[in-house]
JSON list of C-alpha atoms in Angstrom, two decimals:
[
{"chain": "A", "resi": 1, "resn": "MET", "atom": "CA", "xyz": [150.68, 106.66, 153.90]},
{"chain": "A", "resi": 2, "resn": "SER", "atom": "CA", "xyz": [148.89, 103.52, 152.72]},
{"chain": "A", "resi": 3, "resn": "ARG", "atom": "CA", "xyz": [147.19, 101.54, 155.46]},
{"chain": "A", "resi": 4, "resn": "LEU", "atom": "CA", "xyz": [145.48, 98.17, 155.80]},
{"chain": "A", "resi": 5, "resn": "THR", "atom": "CA", "xyz": [143.10, 97.57, 158.69]},
{"chain": "A", "resi": 6, "resn": "ILE", "atom": "CA", "xyz": [141.44, 94.17, 159.15]},
{"chain": "A", "resi": 7, "resn": "TYR", "atom": "CA", "xyz": [138.19, 93.78, 161.11]},
{"chain": "A", "resi": 8, "resn": "SER", "atom": "CA", "xyz": [135.84, 90.89, 161.87]},
{"chain": "A", "resi": 9, "resn": "ASP", "atom": "CA", "xyz": [132.56, 90.84, 159.98]},
{"chain": "A", "resi": 10, "resn": "VAL", "atom": "CA", "xyz": [130.19, 91.20, 162.92]},
{"chain": "A", "resi": 11, "resn": "SER", "atom": "CA", "xyz": [126.71, 92.65, 163.20]},
{"chain": "A", "resi": 12, "resn": "ASN", "atom": "CA", "xyz": [127.49, 94.71, 166.33]},
{"chain": "A", "resi": 13, "resn": "ALA", "atom": "CA", "xyz": [128.80, 98.17, 165.34]},
{"chain": "A", "resi": 14, "resn": "GLU", "atom": "CA", "xyz": [130.91, 98.55, 168.50]},
{"chain": "A", "resi": 15, "resn": "ALA", "atom": "CA", "xyz": [132.64, 95.21, 167.97]},
{"chain": "A", "resi": 16, "resn": "ALA", "atom": "CA", "xyz": [133.05, 95.91, 164.27]},
{"chain": "A", "resi": 17, "resn": "ALA", "atom": "CA", "xyz": [135.10, 99.03, 165.02]},
{"chain": "A", "resi": 18, "resn": "ILE", "atom": "CA", "xyz": [137.84, 97.07, 166.84]},
{"chain": "A", "resi": 19, "resn": "PRO", "atom": "CA", "xyz": [140.70, 96.25, 164.42]},
{"chain": "A", "resi": 20, "resn": "LEU", "atom": "CA", "xyz": [142.19, 92.76, 164.44]},
{"chain": "A", "resi": 21, "resn": "GLN", "atom": "CA", "xyz": [145.30, 93.88, 162.57]},
{"chain": "A", "resi": 22, "resn": "GLU", "atom": "CA", "xyz": [146.74, 97.09, 161.11]},
{"chain": "A", "resi": 23, "resn": "SER", "atom": "CA", "xyz": [149.74, 97.83, 158.93]},
{"chain": "A", "resi": 24, "resn": "ASN", "atom": "CA", "xyz": [151.33, 100.81, 157.15]},
{"chain": "A", "resi": 25, "resn": "ASP", "atom": "CA", "xyz": [154.13, 98.69, 155.69]},
{"chain": "A", "resi": 26, "resn": "PRO", "atom": "CA", "xyz": [153.64, 98.31, 151.89]},
{"chain": "A", "resi": 27, "resn": "ALA", "atom": "CA", "xyz": [155.34, 94.89, 151.81]},
{"chain": "A", "resi": 28, "resn": "GLU", "atom": "CA", "xyz": [153.15, 93.57, 154.64]},
{"chain": "A", "resi": 29, "resn": "ILE", "atom": "CA", "xyz": [150.03, 95.09, 153.04]},
{"chain": "A", "resi": 30, "resn": "THR", "atom": "CA", "xyz": [150.92, 93.42, 149.74]},
{"chain": "A", "resi": 31, "resn": "GLY", "atom": "CA", "xyz": [151.35, 90.03, 151.45]},
{"chain": "A", "resi": 32, "resn": "LEU", "atom": "CA", "xyz": [148.21, 90.20, 153.58]},
{"chain": "A", "resi": 33, "resn": "LEU", "atom": "CA", "xyz": [146.10, 91.24, 150.59]},
{"chain": "A", "resi": 34, "resn": "SER", "atom": "CA", "xyz": [147.71, 88.67, 148.30]},
{"chain": "A", "resi": 35, "resn": "ASP", "atom": "CA", "xyz": [146.83, 85.94, 150.82]},
{"chain": "A", "resi": 36, "resn": "ARG", "atom": "CA", "xyz": [143.20, 86.95, 150.24]},
{"chain": "A", "resi": 37, "resn": "GLY", "atom": "CA", "xyz": [143.42, 87.18, 146.43]},
{"chain": "A", "resi": 38, "resn": "ILE", "atom": "CA", "xyz": [143.74, 90.98, 146.24]},
{"chain": "A", "resi": 39, "resn": "GLY", "atom": "CA", "xyz": [146.49, 92.62, 144.18]},
{"chain": "A", "resi": 40, "resn": "PHE", "atom": "CA", "xyz": [148.37, 95.58, 145.67]},
{"chain": "A", "resi": 41, "resn": "GLU", "atom": "CA", "xyz": [151.45, 97.34, 144.31]},
{"chain": "A", "resi": 42, "resn": "ARG", "atom": "CA", "xyz": [153.28, 100.61, 144.77]},
{"chain": "A", "resi": 43, "resn": "TRP", "atom": "CA", "xyz": [154.06, 102.31, 141.46]},
{"chain": "A", "resi": 44, "resn": "PRO", "atom": "CA", "xyz": [156.73, 104.97, 141.07]},
{"chain": "A", "resi": 45, "resn": "LEU", "atom": "CA", "xyz": [155.35, 108.48, 140.90]},
{"chain": "A", "resi": 46, "resn": "ARG", "atom": "CA", "xyz": [155.94, 110.75, 137.93]},
{"chain": "A", "resi": 47, "resn": "PRO", "atom": "CA", "xyz": [157.53, 113.94, 139.30]},
{"chain": "A", "resi": 48, "resn": "GLU", "atom": "CA", "xyz": [157.14, 115.62, 135.90]},
{"chain": "A", "resi": 49, "resn": "LEU", "atom": "CA", "xyz": [153.36, 115.35, 136.25]},
{"chain": "A", "resi": 50, "resn": "PRO", "atom": "CA", "xyz": [152.07, 118.57, 137.80]},
{"chain": "A", "resi": 51, "resn": "GLU", "atom": "CA", "xyz": [149.42, 118.43, 140.51]},
{"chain": "A", "resi": 52, "resn": "GLY", "atom": "CA", "xyz": [145.99, 118.79, 138.93]},
{"chain": "A", "resi": 53, "resn": "ALA", "atom": "CA", "xyz": [147.15, 117.40, 135.57]},
{"chain": "A", "resi": 54, "resn": "GLY", "atom": "CA", "xyz": [144.38, 116.60, 133.10]},
{"chain": "A", "resi": 55, "resn": "PRO", "atom": "CA", "xyz": [143.40, 113.11, 131.95]},
{"chain": "A", "resi": 56, "resn": "GLU", "atom": "CA", "xyz": [145.51, 113.17, 128.79]},
{"chain": "A", "resi": 57, "resn": "ALA", "atom": "CA", "xyz": [148.67, 114.11, 130.71]},
{"chain": "A", "resi": 58, "resn": "VAL", "atom": "CA", "xyz": [148.03, 111.41, 133.33]},
{"chain": "A", "resi": 59, "resn": "LEU", "atom": "CA", "xyz": [147.47, 108.74, 130.67]},
{"chain": "A", "resi": 60, "resn": "GLU", "atom": "CA", "xyz": [150.64, 109.80, 128.87]},
{"chain": "A", "resi": 61, "resn": "ALA", "atom": "CA", "xyz": [152.76, 109.89, 132.03]},
{"chain": "A", "resi": 62, "resn": "TYR", "atom": "CA", "xyz": [151.73, 106.36, 133.02]},
{"chain": "A", "resi": 63, "resn": "ALA", "atom": "CA", "xyz": [151.68, 104.88, 129.50]},
{"chain": "A", "resi": 64, "resn": "GLY", "atom": "CA", "xyz": [154.27, 102.21, 130.37]},
{"chain": "A", "resi": 65, "resn": "GLU", "atom": "CA", "xyz": [152.37, 100.98, 133.40]},
{"chain": "A", "resi": 66, "resn": "ILE", "atom": "CA", "xyz": [149.07, 101.09, 131.50]},
{"chain": "A", "resi": 67, "resn": "GLU", "atom": "CA", "xyz": [150.61, 99.01, 128.72]},
{"chain": "A", "resi": 68, "resn": "ARG", "atom": "CA", "xyz": [151.90, 96.48, 131.28]},
{"chain": "A", "resi": 69, "resn": "VAL", "atom": "CA", "xyz": [148.43, 96.10, 132.85]},
{"chain": "A", "resi": 70, "resn": "GLN", "atom": "CA", "xyz": [146.70, 95.91, 129.47]},
{"chain": "A", "resi": 71, "resn": "ALA", "atom": "CA", "xyz": [149.17, 93.26, 128.31]},
{"chain": "A", "resi": 72, "resn": "THR", "atom": "CA", "xyz": [147.35, 90.84, 130.62]},
{"chain": "A", "resi": 73, "resn": "GLY", "atom": "CA", "xyz": [144.58, 90.98, 127.99]},
{"chain": "A", "resi": 74, "resn": "SER", "atom": "CA", "xyz": [141.90, 91.88, 130.51]},
{"chain": "A", "resi": 75, "resn": "PHE", "atom": "CA", "xyz": [141.58, 95.66, 130.35]},
{"chain": "A", "resi": 76, "resn": "PRO", "atom": "CA", "xyz": [141.16, 97.21, 126.91]},
{"chain": "A", "resi": 77, "resn": "THR", "atom": "CA", "xyz": [139.69, 100.41, 128.37]},
{"chain": "A", "resi": 78, "resn": "VAL", "atom": "CA", "xyz": [141.46, 102.82, 130.72]},
{"chain": "A", "resi": 79, "resn": "ASP", "atom": "CA", "xyz": [140.60, 106.34, 131.77]},
{"chain": "A", "resi": 80, "resn": "ALA", "atom": "CA", "xyz": [141.79, 108.96, 134.21]},
{"chain": "A", "resi": 81, "resn": "ILE", "atom": "CA", "xyz": [139.32, 110.61, 136.56]},
{"chain": "A", "resi": 82, "resn": "ARG", "atom": "CA", "xyz": [139.57, 113.46, 139.03]},
{"chain": "A", "resi": 83, "resn": "LEU", "atom": "CA", "xyz": [137.20, 114.24, 141.88]},
{"chain": "A", "resi": 84, "resn": "GLY", "atom": "CA", "xyz": [137.57, 117.32, 144.05]},
{"chain": "A", "resi": 85, "resn": "PRO", "atom": "CA", "xyz": [135.73, 118.78, 147.04]},
{"chain": "A", "resi": 86, "resn": "ASP", "atom": "CA", "xyz": [133.83, 121.15, 144.74]},
{"chain": "A", "resi": 87, "resn": "HIS", "atom": "CA", "xyz": [132.42, 118.38, 142.49]},
{"chain": "A", "resi": 88, "resn": "PRO", "atom": "CA", "xyz": [128.65, 119.05, 142.23]},
{"chain": "A", "resi": 89, "resn": "ASP", "atom": "CA", "xyz": [127.73, 115.34, 142.59]},
{"chain": "A", "resi": 90, "resn": "ARG", "atom": "CA", "xyz": [130.19, 114.45, 145.38]},
{"chain": "A", "resi": 91, "resn": "VAL", "atom": "CA", "xyz": [127.50, 113.74, 148.01]},
{"chain": "A", "resi": 92, "resn": "ALA", "atom": "CA", "xyz": [125.43, 111.48, 145.74]},
{"chain": "A", "resi": 93, "resn": "LEU", "atom": "CA", "xyz": [128.52, 109.71, 144.39]},
{"chain": "A", "resi": 94, "resn": "ARG", "atom": "CA", "xyz": [129.88, 109.09, 147.86]},
{"chain": "A", "resi": 95, "resn": "GLN", "atom": "CA", "xyz": [126.58, 107.58, 148.99]},
{"chain": "A", "resi": 96, "resn": "LYS", "atom": "CA", "xyz": [126.36, 105.36, 145.90]},
{"chain": "A", "resi": 97, "resn": "PHE", "atom": "CA", "xyz": [129.90, 104.02, 146.37]},
{"chain": "A", "resi": 98, "resn": "LEU", "atom": "CA", "xyz": [129.31, 103.44, 150.12]},
{"chain": "A", "resi": 99, "resn": "ASP", "atom": "CA", "xyz": [126.66, 100.80, 149.36]},
{"chain": "A", "resi": 100, "resn": "GLU", "atom": "CA", "xyz": [128.18, 97.31, 149.29]},
{"chain": "A", "resi": 101, "resn": "HIS", "atom": "CA", "xyz": [128.36, 95.98, 145.74]},
{"chain": "A", "resi": 102, "resn": "THR", "atom": "CA", "xyz": [130.16, 93.61, 143.40]},
{"chain": "A", "resi": 103, "resn": "HIS", "atom": "CA", "xyz": [131.30, 93.81, 139.79]},
{"chain": "A", "resi": 104, "resn": "GLY", "atom": "CA", "xyz": [131.33, 91.24, 136.99]},
{"chain": "A", "resi": 105, "resn": "GLU", "atom": "CA", "xyz": [134.93, 92.24, 136.29]},
{"chain": "A", "resi": 106, "resn": "ASP", "atom": "CA", "xyz": [137.98, 93.07, 138.37]},
{"chain": "A", "resi": 107, "resn": "GLU", "atom": "CA", "xyz": [137.99, 96.58, 139.83]},
{"chain": "A", "resi": 108, "resn": "VAL", "atom": "CA", "xyz": [141.43, 98.01, 139.12]},
{"chain": "A", "resi": 109, "resn": "ARG", "atom": "CA", "xyz": [142.58, 101.45, 140.28]},
{"chain": "A", "resi": 110, "resn": "PHE", "atom": "CA", "xyz": [145.82, 103.40, 140.50]},
{"chain": "A", "resi": 111, "resn": "PHE", "atom": "CA", "xyz": [145.89, 106.54, 142.66]},
{"chain": "A", "resi": 112, "resn": "VAL", "atom": "CA", "xyz": [147.73, 109.32, 140.86]},
{"chain": "A", "resi": 113, "resn": "GLU", "atom": "CA", "xyz": [146.89, 111.87, 143.57]},
{"chain": "A", "resi": 114, "resn": "GLY", "atom": "CA", "xyz": [144.94, 111.96, 146.82]},
{"chain": "A", "resi": 115, "resn": "ARG", "atom": "CA", "xyz": [143.38, 109.00, 148.55]},
{"chain": "A", "resi": 116, "resn": "GLY", "atom": "CA", "xyz": [140.36, 106.75, 148.90]},
{"chain": "A", "resi": 117, "resn": "LEU", "atom": "CA", "xyz": [139.25, 103.93, 151.22]},
{"chain": "A", "resi": 118, "resn": "PHE", "atom": "CA", "xyz": [138.42, 100.56, 149.67]},
{"chain": "A", "resi": 119, "resn": "CYS", "atom": "CA", "xyz": [136.52, 98.26, 152.03]},
{"chain": "A", "resi": 120, "resn": "LEU", "atom": "CA", "xyz": [136.56, 94.58, 151.06]},
{"chain": "A", "resi": 121, "resn": "HIS", "atom": "CA", "xyz": [134.11, 92.09, 152.58]},
{"chain": "A", "resi": 122, "resn": "ILE", "atom": "CA", "xyz": [135.87, 88.75, 152.25]},
{"chain": "A", "resi": 123, "resn": "GLY", "atom": "CA", "xyz": [134.48, 85.80, 154.18]},
{"chain": "A", "resi": 124, "resn": "ALA", "atom": "CA", "xyz": [134.34, 86.67, 157.89]},
{"chain": "A", "resi": 125, "resn": "GLU", "atom": "CA", "xyz": [136.58, 89.74, 157.48]},
{"chain": "A", "resi": 126, "resn": "VAL", "atom": "CA", "xyz": [136.33, 93.34, 156.39]},
{"chain": "A", "resi": 127, "resn": "LEU", "atom": "CA", "xyz": [139.58, 94.74, 155.07]},
{"chain": "A", "resi": 128, "resn": "GLN", "atom": "CA", "xyz": [139.93, 98.50, 154.77]},
{"chain": "A", "resi": 129, "resn": "VAL", "atom": "CA", "xyz": [142.66, 99.56, 152.35]},
{"chain": "A", "resi": 130, "resn": "LEU", "atom": "CA", "xyz": [143.50, 103.25, 152.51]},
{"chain": "A", "resi": 131, "resn": "CYS", "atom": "CA", "xyz": [144.94, 103.83, 149.05]},
{"chain": "A", "resi": 132, "resn": "GLU", "atom": "CA", "xyz": [147.05, 106.91, 148.51]},
{"chain": "A", "resi": 133, "resn": "GLN", "atom": "CA", "xyz": [149.15, 108.40, 145.75]},
{"chain": "A", "resi": 134, "resn": "GLY", "atom": "CA", "xyz": [151.19, 105.63, 144.12]},
{"chain": "A", "resi": 135, "resn": "ASP", "atom": "CA", "xyz": [148.94, 102.72, 145.15]},
{"chain": "A", "resi": 136, "resn": "PHE", "atom": "CA", "xyz": [147.64, 100.20, 142.60]},
{"chain": "A", "resi": 137, "resn": "LEU", "atom": "CA", "xyz": [144.79, 97.94, 143.74]},
{"chain": "A", "resi": 138, "resn": "ARG", "atom": "CA", "xyz": [143.18, 95.01, 141.92]},
{"chain": "A", "resi": 139, "resn": "VAL", "atom": "CA", "xyz": [139.96, 93.65, 143.44]},
{"chain": "A", "resi": 140, "resn": "PRO", "atom": "CA", "xyz": [138.76, 90.40, 141.79]},
{"chain": "A", "resi": 141, "resn": "ALA", "atom": "CA", "xyz": [135.35, 90.21, 140.14]},
{"chain": "A", "resi": 142, "resn": "GLY", "atom": "CA", "xyz": [132.60, 89.16, 142.54]},
{"chain": "A", "resi": 143, "resn": "THR", "atom": "CA", "xyz": [134.33, 90.56, 145.65]},
{"chain": "A", "resi": 144, "resn": "ARG", "atom": "CA", "xyz": [131.85, 92.31, 147.93]},
{"chain": "A", "resi": 145, "resn": "HIS", "atom": "CA", "xyz": [133.12, 95.81, 148.66]},
{"chain": "A", "resi": 146, "resn": "TRP", "atom": "CA", "xyz": [132.40, 99.53, 149.00]},
{"chain": "A", "resi": 147, "resn": "PHE", "atom": "CA", "xyz": [134.46, 102.66, 148.54]},
{"chain": "A", "resi": 148, "resn": "ASP", "atom": "CA", "xyz": [134.65, 105.85, 150.58]},
{"chain": "A", "resi": 149, "resn": "MET", "atom": "CA", "xyz": [136.06, 108.96, 148.96]},
{"chain": "A", "resi": 150, "resn": "GLY", "atom": "CA", "xyz": [135.31, 111.10, 152.02]},
{"chain": "A", "resi": 151, "resn": "SER", "atom": "CA", "xyz": [133.04, 114.12, 152.42]},
{"chain": "A", "resi": 152, "resn": "ALA", "atom": "CA", "xyz": [135.58, 116.37, 150.67]},
{"chain": "A", "resi": 153, "resn": "PRO", "atom": "CA", "xyz": [137.03, 114.04, 148.01]},
{"chain": "A", "resi": 154, "resn": "ARG", "atom": "CA", "xyz": [140.36, 114.89, 146.46]},
{"chain": "A", "resi": 155, "resn": "PHE", "atom": "CA", "xyz": [141.84, 112.27, 144.19]},
{"chain": "A", "resi": 156, "resn": "SER", "atom": "CA", "xyz": [142.88, 111.44, 140.67]},
{"chain": "A", "resi": 157, "resn": "ALA", "atom": "CA", "xyz": [142.99, 107.83, 139.56]},
{"chain": "A", "resi": 158, "resn": "LEU", "atom": "CA", "xyz": [143.49, 105.57, 136.58]},
{"chain": "A", "resi": 159, "resn": "ARG", "atom": "CA", "xyz": [140.60, 103.14, 136.12]},
{"chain": "A", "resi": 160, "resn": "PHE", "atom": "CA", "xyz": [141.00, 99.96, 134.09]},
{"chain": "A", "resi": 161, "resn": "PHE", "atom": "CA", "xyz": [137.92, 98.28, 132.58]},
{"chain": "A", "resi": 162, "resn": "ASP", "atom": "CA", "xyz": [137.10, 95.02, 130.85]},
{"chain": "A", "resi": 163, "resn": "ASN", "atom": "CA", "xyz": [133.59, 96.30, 130.13]},
{"chain": "A", "resi": 164, "resn": "PRO", "atom": "CA", "xyz": [133.45, 99.19, 127.62]},
{"chain": "A", "resi": 165, "resn": "GLU", "atom": "CA", "xyz": [130.47, 100.59, 129.57]},
{"chain": "A", "resi": 166, "resn": "GLY", "atom": "CA", "xyz": [132.82, 101.34, 132.48]},
{"chain": "A", "resi": 167, "resn": "TRP", "atom": "CA", "xyz": [131.70, 101.11, 136.10]},
{"chain": "A", "resi": 168, "resn": "VAL", "atom": "CA", "xyz": [128.79, 98.66, 136.43]},
{"chain": "A", "resi": 169, "resn": "ALA", "atom": "CA", "xyz": [127.82, 97.50, 139.93]},
{"chain": "A", "resi": 170, "resn": "THR", "atom": "CA", "xyz": [125.45, 94.93, 141.41]},
{"chain": "A", "resi": 171, "resn": "PHE", "atom": "CA", "xyz": [124.38, 96.15, 144.84]},
{"chain": "A", "resi": 172, "resn": "THR", "atom": "CA", "xyz": [124.05, 93.50, 147.57]},
{"chain": "A", "resi": 173, "resn": "GLY", "atom": "CA", "xyz": [121.48, 95.33, 149.73]},
{"chain": "A", "resi": 174, "resn": "ASP", "atom": "CA", "xyz": [123.62, 94.63, 152.82]},
{"chain": "A", "resi": 175, "resn": "SER", "atom": "CA", "xyz": [124.03, 97.65, 155.14]},
{"chain": "A", "resi": 176, "resn": "ILE", "atom": "CA", "xyz": [127.41, 96.36, 156.40]},
{"chain": "A", "resi": 177, "resn": "ALA", "atom": "CA", "xyz": [129.22, 99.59, 155.46]},
{"chain": "A", "resi": 178, "resn": "GLU", "atom": "CA", "xyz": [127.32, 101.43, 158.20]},
{"chain": "A", "resi": 179, "resn": "ARG", "atom": "CA", "xyz": [129.13, 99.39, 160.89]},
{"chain": "A", "resi": 180, "resn": "TYR", "atom": "CA", "xyz": [132.69, 100.31, 159.92]},
{"chain": "A", "resi": 181, "resn": "PRO", "atom": "CA", "xyz": [134.75, 103.51, 160.09]},
{"chain": "A", "resi": 182, "resn": "LEU", "atom": "CA", "xyz": [134.61, 105.94, 157.18]},
{"chain": "A", "resi": 183, "resn": "LEU", "atom": "CA", "xyz": [137.41, 107.92, 155.62]},
{"chain": "A", "resi": 184, "resn": "ASP", "atom": "CA", "xyz": [136.79, 111.09, 157.59]}
]
């Protein structure tokens, strides 16, 4: 189940771990994130898509939604990725994504399977969005954030890009992610 947890941005790790607000209600999550400029939607799942489907099948199954997102004119490139607990680079990838960073473009993801934890550092708050199957998240360019896929990642996602090079990050050097709960 999708979950939003809001924390204060504080330097004390004990205080940082105390949530200010939590919600599992998709409508409330959508509203709270929208108030902060973050897009969140629940997309219908494709029951005809078997678990473990390859990238081509995922792209085909969600062609209508992809077309709708691309119609905004911002995302000419889309791909489907899959990361499992046996991925040889999972430890290095997790560590890289756990470092706070920004992007020069919106970060847009749709979770086809599994889950991942997006952590957004907005003003004096840290918002943790546990995205699960069926969740679409749009994080505006320049938003400080990090992502935790867990120690045994298991997800498939659509990624939308403005930049044909794909995922390009500017790391902030802030160790803020160390003060907040991780996925597992």
